Amino acid sequence: MVNADVAAYIGRWQPSSVSPEAAAFARDVITQTGPEGRERAKNLLWAAGKLADYAAPLGLDLVPEVVLHPSVTERFTRCAPGLSGAARRTLRTNLRFIGRRVVPQLHPADVPLPRERSKRPYGAAEIAGFLGLADAQPTRERRMRAAGLVCLGAGAGLIRSDLRQVRGSDVACRSGGVVVQVRGRRARVVPVLARYHARLLASSRFAGTGLVCGGTDPGRRNITSPLISALDGGAGLPRLDTSRLRATWLADCAELLGLATFMHAAGISCSQRLGDLVAGLVPAGEAGAVRLLGAARR
C-alpha cells in the first residue's frame, strides 16, 4: 500500500522528458509496486517512463504484459541509445523489480546457481602433521617426493599440471629467496614461502633434473595419487588435498599482504572489483615478488 504522500507524488508525475502516454503507463505500474518513499518512486517512475517511450515507437501496446516482458526490458537496457553503462545497470535492476511486482507470472524466481567456493586452508598443525608423515615414509625417495608435494602446494600454491611438471632444476635460490619456475600454459616464477625453503630445496636436489613429485611423464594425471595415499589420514589428519594446499598458500599470502585489513578498510567484500583494478597494474619483478611473498610469516 502506497502512503498518501507518495501516492500524490506519483499521481502528478509528468516530466517533460517522457511523453504523456509513457508517463501515464509509468504512473499506473509504479502505483502497483507500492514504493516506499518519494525518492524510490521517482527512480521507478523514470525507469518505467523511459521504457514506455522506447516501446511505443516500436508499435508495442503500452500494457504491463507487453512492455514489462523480460525480452522487452532486456532489449531496452542493452540497446536504447544515449545511456551510460551505470544508467543501463540501474534501469535493468529497477525494471526487473517492477516486473516482479506487476507481472510476476513473467518473472519466475531465479534459481540459485552453484558457486565454487575456496577450499578450507589447512592449519599449521595439519601441515606439520603431513610433513611428519612425509618424514616417516619407508624410503628416501618416497620421503623426498612426499615433502616436495606438500611444499610445492602449501609453499608455492601449485596444483594440477603445474605441480606435476616441476623438476628439481626448476627450484632455485635466486633474488634473495627460493623460487619455482612454473612451465606450461601459465608460465611464471613463484616465490616460495620461507618456512618451506629448506625442505623444498632438499627435495629438488634429490630429484635433480627429474620430476619432484616422481614419475617420468608429467602428462599422467595420477602422478601424485600414490603420495596422497601415503599421507592419507595418519595421526587423525584429514585427507591430503592439493586444492586445500593451494588454499593454504593463498591464505598465508593474503595474511602477508594484509589483504583482509585492506578489504575491510576499503569496504570491499567481492574480489571482482579487485580483479578489475589489478588488470590495469603492472606486477613487480622477481626480486620484488620474493621480498613480498618469499618472507617468513610476519
mmCIF file of C-alpha atoms in Angstrom:
data_model
loop_
_atom_site.group_PDB
_atom_site.id
_atom_site.type_symbol
_atom_site.label_atom_id
_atom_site.label_comp_id
_atom_site.label_asym_id
_atom_site.label_seq_id
_atom_site.Cartn_x
_atom_site.Cartn_y
_atom_site.Cartn_z
ATOM 1 C CA MET A 1 0.000 0.000 0.000
ATOM 2 C CA VAL A 2 1.380 3.398 -1.051
ATOM 3 C CA ASN A 3 1.166 6.128 1.580
ATOM 4 C CA ALA A 4 -0.742 9.301 0.740
ATOM 5 C CA ASP A 5 2.296 11.500 0.132
ATOM 6 C CA VAL A 6 3.923 9.031 -2.265
ATOM 7 C CA ALA A 7 0.606 8.341 -3.993
ATOM 8 C CA ALA A 8 0.085 12.061 -4.540
ATOM 9 C CA TYR A 9 3.601 12.395 -5.964
ATOM 10 C CA ILE A 10 3.020 9.507 -8.372
ATOM 11 C CA GLY A 11 -0.346 10.931 -9.409
ATOM 12 C CA ARG A 12 1.108 14.268 -10.518
ATOM 13 C CA TRP A 13 4.306 12.886 -12.082
ATOM 14 C CA GLN A 14 4.543 14.241 -15.624
ATOM 15 C CA PRO A 15 8.115 15.181 -16.575
ATOM 16 C CA SER A 16 8.915 16.840 -19.876
ATOM 17 C CA SER A 17 11.443 14.120 -20.670
ATOM 18 C CA VAL A 18 8.788 11.484 -21.444
ATOM 19 C CA SER A 19 5.569 11.550 -23.458
ATOM 20 C CA PRO A 20 2.165 11.850 -21.732
ATOM 21 C CA GLU A 21 1.330 8.269 -22.745
ATOM 22 C CA ALA A 22 4.576 6.944 -21.268
ATOM 23 C CA ALA A 23 4.039 8.944 -18.082
ATOM 24 C CA ALA A 24 0.524 7.512 -17.712
ATOM 25 C CA PHE A 25 1.877 3.985 -18.115
ATOM 26 C CA ALA A 26 4.588 4.685 -15.533
ATOM 27 C CA ARG A 27 2.119 6.120 -13.022
ATOM 28 C CA ASP A 28 -0.116 3.076 -13.356
ATOM 29 C CA VAL A 29 2.539 0.393 -12.910
ATOM 30 C CA ILE A 30 4.503 2.160 -10.186
ATOM 31 C CA THR A 31 1.344 2.601 -8.130
ATOM 32 C CA GLN A 32 1.061 -1.193 -8.225
ATOM 33 C CA THR A 33 4.620 -1.680 -6.970
ATOM 34 C CA GLY A 34 3.951 0.230 -3.740
ATOM 35 C CA PRO A 35 7.290 2.101 -3.492
ATOM 36 C CA GLU A 36 8.471 3.238 -0.087
ATOM 37 C CA GLY A 37 9.320 6.922 -0.226
ATOM 38 C CA ARG A 38 9.306 9.576 -2.906
ATOM 39 C CA GLU A 39 12.897 9.020 -3.981
ATOM 40 C CA ARG A 40 12.281 5.350 -4.674
ATOM 41 C CA ALA A 41 9.061 6.223 -6.524
ATOM 42 C CA LYS A 42 10.917 8.816 -8.605
ATOM 43 C CA ASN A 43 13.569 6.285 -9.699
ATOM 44 C CA LEU A 44 10.979 3.651 -10.593
ATOM 45 C CA LEU A 45 8.806 6.154 -12.471
ATOM 46 C CA TRP A 46 11.786 7.305 -14.510
ATOM 47 C CA ALA A 47 12.682 3.713 -15.426
ATOM 48 C CA ALA A 48 9.118 2.810 -16.422
ATOM 49 C CA GLY A 49 8.621 6.060 -18.356
ATOM 50 C CA LYS A 50 11.830 5.621 -20.330
ATOM 51 C CA LEU A 51 10.902 2.026 -21.115
ATOM 52 C CA ALA A 52 7.423 3.043 -22.344
ATOM 53 C CA ASP A 53 8.869 5.810 -24.513
ATOM 54 C CA TYR A 54 11.170 3.195 -26.062
ATOM 55 C CA ALA A 55 8.393 0.651 -26.615
ATOM 56 C CA ALA A 56 5.717 2.909 -28.130
ATOM 57 C CA PRO A 57 7.553 3.774 -31.397
ATOM 58 C CA LEU A 58 8.150 0.039 -31.895
ATOM 59 C CA GLY A 59 4.396 -0.479 -32.107
ATOM 60 C CA LEU A 60 4.089 -2.234 -28.767
ATOM 61 C CA ASP A 61 0.933 -1.807 -26.726
ATOM 62 C CA LEU A 62 1.582 0.130 -23.536
ATOM 63 C CA VAL A 63 0.261 -2.566 -21.229
ATOM 64 C CA PRO A 64 2.315 -4.257 -18.490
ATOM 65 C CA GLU A 65 2.158 -7.749 -20.009
ATOM 66 C CA VAL A 66 3.827 -6.436 -23.174
ATOM 67 C CA VAL A 67 6.123 -3.630 -22.070
ATOM 68 C CA LEU A 68 7.375 -5.360 -18.917
ATOM 69 C CA HIS A 69 8.061 -8.641 -20.675
ATOM 70 C CA PRO A 70 11.673 -9.655 -19.914
ATOM 71 C CA SER A 71 12.592 -9.706 -23.612
ATOM 72 C CA VAL A 72 11.464 -6.082 -23.998
ATOM 73 C CA THR A 73 13.150 -4.760 -20.864
ATOM 74 C CA GLU A 74 16.377 -6.597 -21.705
ATOM 75 C CA ARG A 75 16.432 -5.218 -25.247
ATOM 76 C CA PHE A 76 15.776 -1.733 -23.910
ATOM 77 C CA THR A 77 18.555 -1.822 -21.315
ATOM 78 C CA ARG A 78 21.029 -3.214 -23.842
ATOM 79 C CA CYS A 79 20.111 -1.255 -26.965
ATOM 80 C CA ALA A 80 18.488 2.064 -26.018
ATOM 81 C CA PRO A 81 20.723 4.904 -27.246
ATOM 82 C CA GLY A 82 22.205 7.665 -25.120
ATOM 83 C CA LEU A 83 22.574 5.767 -21.850
ATOM 84 C CA SER A 84 25.731 5.313 -19.825
ATOM 85 C CA GLY A 85 26.786 1.913 -18.551
ATOM 86 C CA ALA A 86 25.797 2.827 -15.000
ATOM 87 C CA ALA A 87 22.366 4.036 -16.171
ATOM 88 C CA ARG A 88 21.769 0.776 -18.048
ATOM 89 C CA ARG A 89 22.589 -1.305 -14.965
ATOM 90 C CA THR A 90 20.321 0.819 -12.766
ATOM 91 C CA LEU A 91 17.482 0.639 -15.285
ATOM 92 C CA ARG A 92 17.754 -3.131 -15.570
ATOM 93 C CA THR A 93 17.642 -3.546 -11.785
ATOM 94 C CA ASN A 94 14.631 -1.230 -11.406
ATOM 95 C CA LEU A 95 12.712 -2.706 -14.333
ATOM 96 C CA ARG A 96 13.212 -6.240 -13.044
ATOM 97 C CA PHE A 97 11.878 -5.080 -9.680
ATOM 98 C CA ILE A 98 8.819 -3.519 -11.343
ATOM 99 C CA GLY A 99 8.201 -6.614 -13.462
ATOM 100 C CA ARG A 100 8.344 -8.955 -10.462
ATOM 101 C CA ARG A 101 5.779 -6.796 -8.655
ATOM 102 C CA VAL A 102 3.385 -6.049 -11.542
ATOM 103 C CA VAL A 103 3.595 -9.114 -13.813
ATOM 104 C CA PRO A 104 5.118 -11.805 -11.574
ATOM 105 C CA GLN A 105 3.973 -14.571 -13.931
ATOM 106 C CA LEU A 106 6.584 -13.303 -16.435
ATOM 107 C CA HIS A 107 9.363 -13.160 -13.840
ATOM 108 C CA PRO A 108 9.756 -16.515 -12.086
ATOM 109 C CA ALA A 109 12.106 -16.544 -9.131
ATOM 110 C CA ASP A 110 15.749 -17.018 -10.045
ATOM 111 C CA VAL A 111 17.123 -20.466 -9.323
ATOM 112 C CA PRO A 112 20.379 -20.194 -7.364
ATOM 113 C CA LEU A 113 23.329 -21.376 -9.410
ATOM 114 C CA PRO A 114 26.073 -23.465 -7.834
ATOM 115 C CA ARG A 115 29.130 -21.471 -6.856
ATOM 116 C CA GLU A 116 32.581 -22.916 -6.484
ATOM 117 C CA ARG A 117 33.937 -21.844 -3.141
ATOM 118 C CA SER A 118 37.510 -21.867 -1.964
ATOM 119 C CA LYS A 119 38.632 -24.958 -0.133
ATOM 120 C CA ARG A 120 39.321 -24.529 3.579
ATOM 121 C CA PRO A 121 43.039 -23.956 4.253
ATOM 122 C CA TYR A 122 44.943 -26.414 6.394
ATOM 123 C CA GLY A 123 46.063 -25.252 9.819
ATOM 124 C CA ALA A 124 49.724 -25.033 10.760
ATOM 125 C CA ALA A 125 49.429 -28.201 12.871
ATOM 126 C CA GLU A 126 47.936 -30.117 9.938
ATOM 127 C CA ILE A 127 50.742 -29.039 7.590
ATOM 128 C CA ALA A 128 53.260 -30.077 10.256
ATOM 129 C CA GLY A 129 51.475 -33.414 10.502
ATOM 130 C CA PHE A 130 51.699 -34.016 6.746
ATOM 131 C CA LEU A 131 55.399 -33.168 6.764
ATOM 132 C CA GLY A 132 55.855 -35.535 9.717
ATOM 133 C CA LEU A 133 54.178 -38.306 7.737
ATOM 134 C CA ALA A 134 56.453 -37.500 4.816
ATOM 135 C CA ASP A 135 59.478 -37.956 7.096
ATOM 136 C CA ALA A 136 58.088 -41.328 8.209
ATOM 137 C CA GLN A 137 57.910 -42.828 4.714
ATOM 138 C CA PRO A 138 59.889 -46.076 4.353
ATOM 139 C CA THR A 139 62.274 -44.974 1.585
ATOM 140 C CA ARG A 140 64.265 -41.799 0.991
ATOM 141 C CA GLU A 141 62.729 -41.472 -2.459
ATOM 142 C CA ARG A 142 59.205 -41.525 -1.029
ATOM 143 C CA ARG A 143 60.212 -39.104 1.773
ATOM 144 C CA MET A 144 61.632 -36.567 -0.679
ATOM 145 C CA ARG A 145 58.695 -36.766 -3.087
ATOM 146 C CA ALA A 146 56.072 -36.505 -0.345
ATOM 147 C CA ALA A 147 57.778 -33.489 1.222
ATOM 148 C CA GLY A 148 58.140 -31.899 -2.203
ATOM 149 C CA LEU A 149 54.420 -32.319 -2.862
ATOM 150 C CA VAL A 150 53.459 -30.603 0.400
ATOM 151 C CA CYS A 151 55.996 -27.791 -0.052
ATOM 152 C CA LEU A 152 55.058 -27.063 -3.663
ATOM 153 C CA GLY A 153 51.372 -26.967 -2.733
ATOM 154 C CA ALA A 154 51.408 -25.088 0.574
ATOM 155 C CA GLY A 155 54.606 -23.132 -0.095
ATOM 156 C CA ALA A 156 54.065 -22.099 -3.727
ATOM 157 C CA GLY A 157 50.382 -22.777 -4.428
ATOM 158 C CA LEU A 158 50.898 -25.242 -7.275
ATOM 159 C CA ILE A 159 48.193 -27.696 -8.354
ATOM 160 C CA ARG A 160 47.352 -29.935 -11.315
ATOM 161 C CA SER A 161 49.763 -29.809 -14.260
ATOM 162 C CA ASP A 162 51.828 -27.004 -12.688
ATOM 163 C CA LEU A 163 52.551 -29.332 -9.770
ATOM 164 C CA ARG A 164 53.164 -32.417 -11.888
ATOM 165 C CA GLN A 165 55.627 -30.690 -14.241
ATOM 166 C CA VAL A 166 58.030 -29.237 -11.661
ATOM 167 C CA ARG A 167 61.530 -30.685 -11.948
ATOM 168 C CA GLY A 168 64.271 -30.370 -9.408
ATOM 169 C CA SER A 169 66.122 -27.983 -11.694
ATOM 170 C CA ASP A 170 63.102 -25.642 -11.692
ATOM 171 C CA VAL A 171 63.649 -24.826 -7.999
ATOM 172 C CA ALA A 172 66.426 -22.301 -7.405
ATOM 173 C CA CYS A 173 67.877 -19.945 -4.826
ATOM 174 C CA ARG A 174 67.552 -16.570 -6.505
ATOM 175 C CA SER A 175 66.679 -12.920 -5.861
ATOM 176 C CA GLY A 176 67.174 -13.321 -2.128
ATOM 177 C CA GLY A 177 64.859 -16.295 -1.692
ATOM 178 C CA VAL A 178 63.731 -19.582 -3.235
ATOM 179 C CA VAL A 179 61.659 -19.576 -6.424
ATOM 180 C CA VAL A 180 59.928 -22.162 -8.591
ATOM 181 C CA GLN A 181 59.884 -21.810 -12.363
ATOM 182 C CA VAL A 182 56.408 -22.905 -13.476
ATOM 183 C CA ARG A 183 56.176 -24.094 -17.052
ATOM 184 C CA GLY A 184 53.264 -24.681 -19.404
ATOM 185 C CA ARG A 185 50.299 -22.532 -20.339
ATOM 186 C CA ARG A 186 50.647 -20.203 -17.341
ATOM 187 C CA ALA A 187 54.405 -19.972 -17.157
ATOM 188 C CA ARG A 188 55.609 -17.835 -14.259
ATOM 189 C CA VAL A 189 58.080 -17.635 -11.393
ATOM 190 C CA VAL A 190 56.602 -18.242 -7.935
ATOM 191 C CA PRO A 191 58.396 -17.254 -4.699
ATOM 192 C CA VAL A 192 58.283 -19.987 -2.055
ATOM 193 C CA LEU A 193 57.217 -19.081 1.491
ATOM 194 C CA ALA A 194 60.311 -19.036 3.687
ATOM 195 C CA ARG A 195 59.309 -21.810 6.100
ATOM 196 C CA TYR A 196 59.276 -24.322 3.215
ATOM 197 C CA HIS A 197 62.681 -23.347 1.751
ATOM 198 C CA ALA A 198 64.879 -25.992 3.364
ATOM 199 C CA ARG A 199 62.577 -28.939 2.721
ATOM 200 C CA LEU A 200 61.816 -27.966 -0.881
ATOM 201 C CA LEU A 201 65.495 -27.407 -1.661
ATOM 202 C CA ALA A 202 66.310 -30.854 -0.264
ATOM 203 C CA SER A 203 63.565 -32.434 -2.393
ATOM 204 C CA SER A 204 64.658 -30.590 -5.530
ATOM 205 C CA ARG A 205 68.307 -31.583 -5.060
ATOM 206 C CA PHE A 206 67.235 -35.203 -4.702
ATOM 207 C CA ALA A 207 65.095 -35.006 -7.861
ATOM 208 C CA GLY A 208 67.858 -33.349 -9.922
ATOM 209 C CA THR A 209 66.502 -32.985 -13.451
ATOM 210 C CA GLY A 210 63.657 -35.403 -12.675
ATOM 211 C CA LEU A 211 60.146 -34.563 -11.514
ATOM 212 C CA VAL A 212 59.976 -33.501 -7.864
ATOM 213 C CA CYS A 213 56.752 -35.457 -7.268
ATOM 214 C CA GLY A 214 58.013 -38.502 -9.136
ATOM 215 C CA GLY A 215 57.124 -40.251 -12.357
ATOM 216 C CA THR A 216 58.585 -39.794 -15.808
ATOM 217 C CA ASP A 217 55.641 -38.363 -17.759
ATOM 218 C CA PRO A 218 54.144 -35.131 -16.333
ATOM 219 C CA GLY A 219 51.104 -35.682 -18.556
ATOM 220 C CA ARG A 220 49.990 -38.582 -16.381
ATOM 221 C CA ARG A 221 47.133 -37.442 -14.156
ATOM 222 C CA ASN A 222 47.776 -39.856 -11.293
ATOM 223 C CA ILE A 223 51.392 -38.977 -10.509
ATOM 224 C CA THR A 224 50.517 -37.517 -7.109
ATOM 225 C CA SER A 225 47.944 -40.184 -6.173
ATOM 226 C CA PRO A 226 50.409 -42.618 -4.526
ATOM 227 C CA LEU A 227 51.894 -39.779 -2.483
ATOM 228 C CA ILE A 228 48.477 -38.562 -1.369
ATOM 229 C CA SER A 229 47.525 -42.103 -0.365
ATOM 230 C CA ALA A 230 50.726 -42.461 1.635
ATOM 231 C CA LEU A 231 49.907 -39.276 3.572
ATOM 232 C CA ASP A 232 46.227 -40.074 3.990
ATOM 233 C CA GLY A 233 44.658 -39.716 7.394
ATOM 234 C CA GLY A 234 47.638 -40.516 9.575
ATOM 235 C CA ALA A 235 47.564 -39.373 13.216
ATOM 236 C CA GLY A 236 43.988 -38.121 12.846
ATOM 237 C CA LEU A 237 44.800 -35.856 9.915
ATOM 238 C CA PRO A 238 42.267 -35.093 7.160
ATOM 239 C CA ARG A 239 42.856 -36.408 3.670
ATOM 240 C CA LEU A 240 45.552 -34.546 1.785
ATOM 241 C CA ASP A 241 44.020 -32.425 -0.990
ATOM 242 C CA THR A 242 46.214 -30.392 -3.334
ATOM 243 C CA SER A 243 43.441 -27.810 -3.723
ATOM 244 C CA ARG A 244 43.474 -27.294 0.051
ATOM 245 C CA LEU A 245 47.262 -26.980 -0.065
ATOM 246 C CA ARG A 246 46.848 -24.183 -2.594
ATOM 247 C CA ALA A 247 44.162 -22.573 -0.423
ATOM 248 C CA THR A 248 46.644 -22.694 2.462
ATOM 249 C CA TRP A 249 49.224 -20.857 0.355
ATOM 250 C CA LEU A 250 46.649 -18.284 -0.742
ATOM 251 C CA ALA A 251 45.589 -17.638 2.855
ATOM 252 C CA ASP A 252 49.190 -17.272 4.029
ATOM 253 C CA CYS A 253 49.988 -14.857 1.190
ATOM 254 C CA ALA A 254 46.834 -12.852 1.929
ATOM 255 C CA GLU A 255 47.982 -12.540 5.529
ATOM 256 C CA LEU A 256 51.452 -11.395 4.457
ATOM 257 C CA LEU A 257 49.871 -8.775 2.191
ATOM 258 C CA GLY A 258 47.397 -7.588 4.820
ATOM 259 C CA LEU A 259 44.620 -8.274 2.330
ATOM 260 C CA ALA A 260 41.848 -8.683 4.910
ATOM 261 C CA THR A 261 42.754 -5.369 6.537
ATOM 262 C CA PHE A 262 42.806 -3.610 3.167
ATOM 263 C CA MET A 263 39.444 -5.019 2.034
ATOM 264 C CA HIS A 264 37.832 -4.160 5.365
ATOM 265 C CA ALA A 265 39.166 -0.600 5.201
ATOM 266 C CA ALA A 266 38.027 -0.217 1.580
ATOM 267 C CA GLY A 267 34.583 -1.681 2.275
ATOM 268 C CA ILE A 268 35.096 -4.340 -0.423
ATOM 269 C CA SER A 269 33.593 -7.789 0.011
ATOM 270 C CA CYS A 270 33.772 -9.042 -3.599
ATOM 271 C CA SER A 271 37.018 -9.749 -5.431
ATOM 272 C CA GLN A 272 35.611 -8.747 -8.839
ATOM 273 C CA ARG A 273 36.435 -5.101 -8.216
ATOM 274 C CA LEU A 274 39.943 -6.030 -7.175
ATOM 275 C CA GLY A 275 40.333 -8.016 -10.391
ATOM 276 C CA ASP A 276 39.228 -5.008 -12.431
ATOM 277 C CA LEU A 277 41.743 -2.793 -10.636
ATOM 278 C CA VAL A 278 44.631 -5.251 -10.789
ATOM 279 C CA ALA A 279 44.110 -5.710 -14.541
ATOM 280 C CA GLY A 280 45.479 -2.188 -15.016
ATOM 281 C CA LEU A 281 48.508 -2.606 -12.748
ATOM 282 C CA VAL A 282 51.968 -3.944 -13.560
ATOM 283 C CA PRO A 283 53.191 -6.758 -11.269
ATOM 284 C CA ALA A 284 56.565 -6.400 -9.572
ATOM 285 C CA GLY A 285 59.563 -8.250 -10.920
ATOM 286 C CA GLU A 286 61.023 -11.391 -9.434
ATOM 287 C CA ALA A 287 63.026 -9.640 -6.718
ATOM 288 C CA GLY A 288 60.018 -7.622 -5.605
ATOM 289 C CA ALA A 289 57.830 -10.729 -5.568
ATOM 290 C CA VAL A 290 60.362 -12.594 -3.416
ATOM 291 C CA ARG A 291 60.539 -9.704 -0.943
ATOM 292 C CA LEU A 292 56.744 -9.625 -0.736
ATOM 293 C CA LEU A 293 55.839 -13.315 -0.770
ATOM 294 C CA GLY A 294 59.047 -15.212 -0.030
ATOM 295 C CA ALA A 295 59.388 -13.946 3.524
ATOM 296 C CA ALA A 296 58.509 -15.708 6.743
ATOM 297 C CA ARG A 297 55.157 -15.041 8.390
ATOM 298 C CA ARG A 298 55.183 -11.577 9.947
#
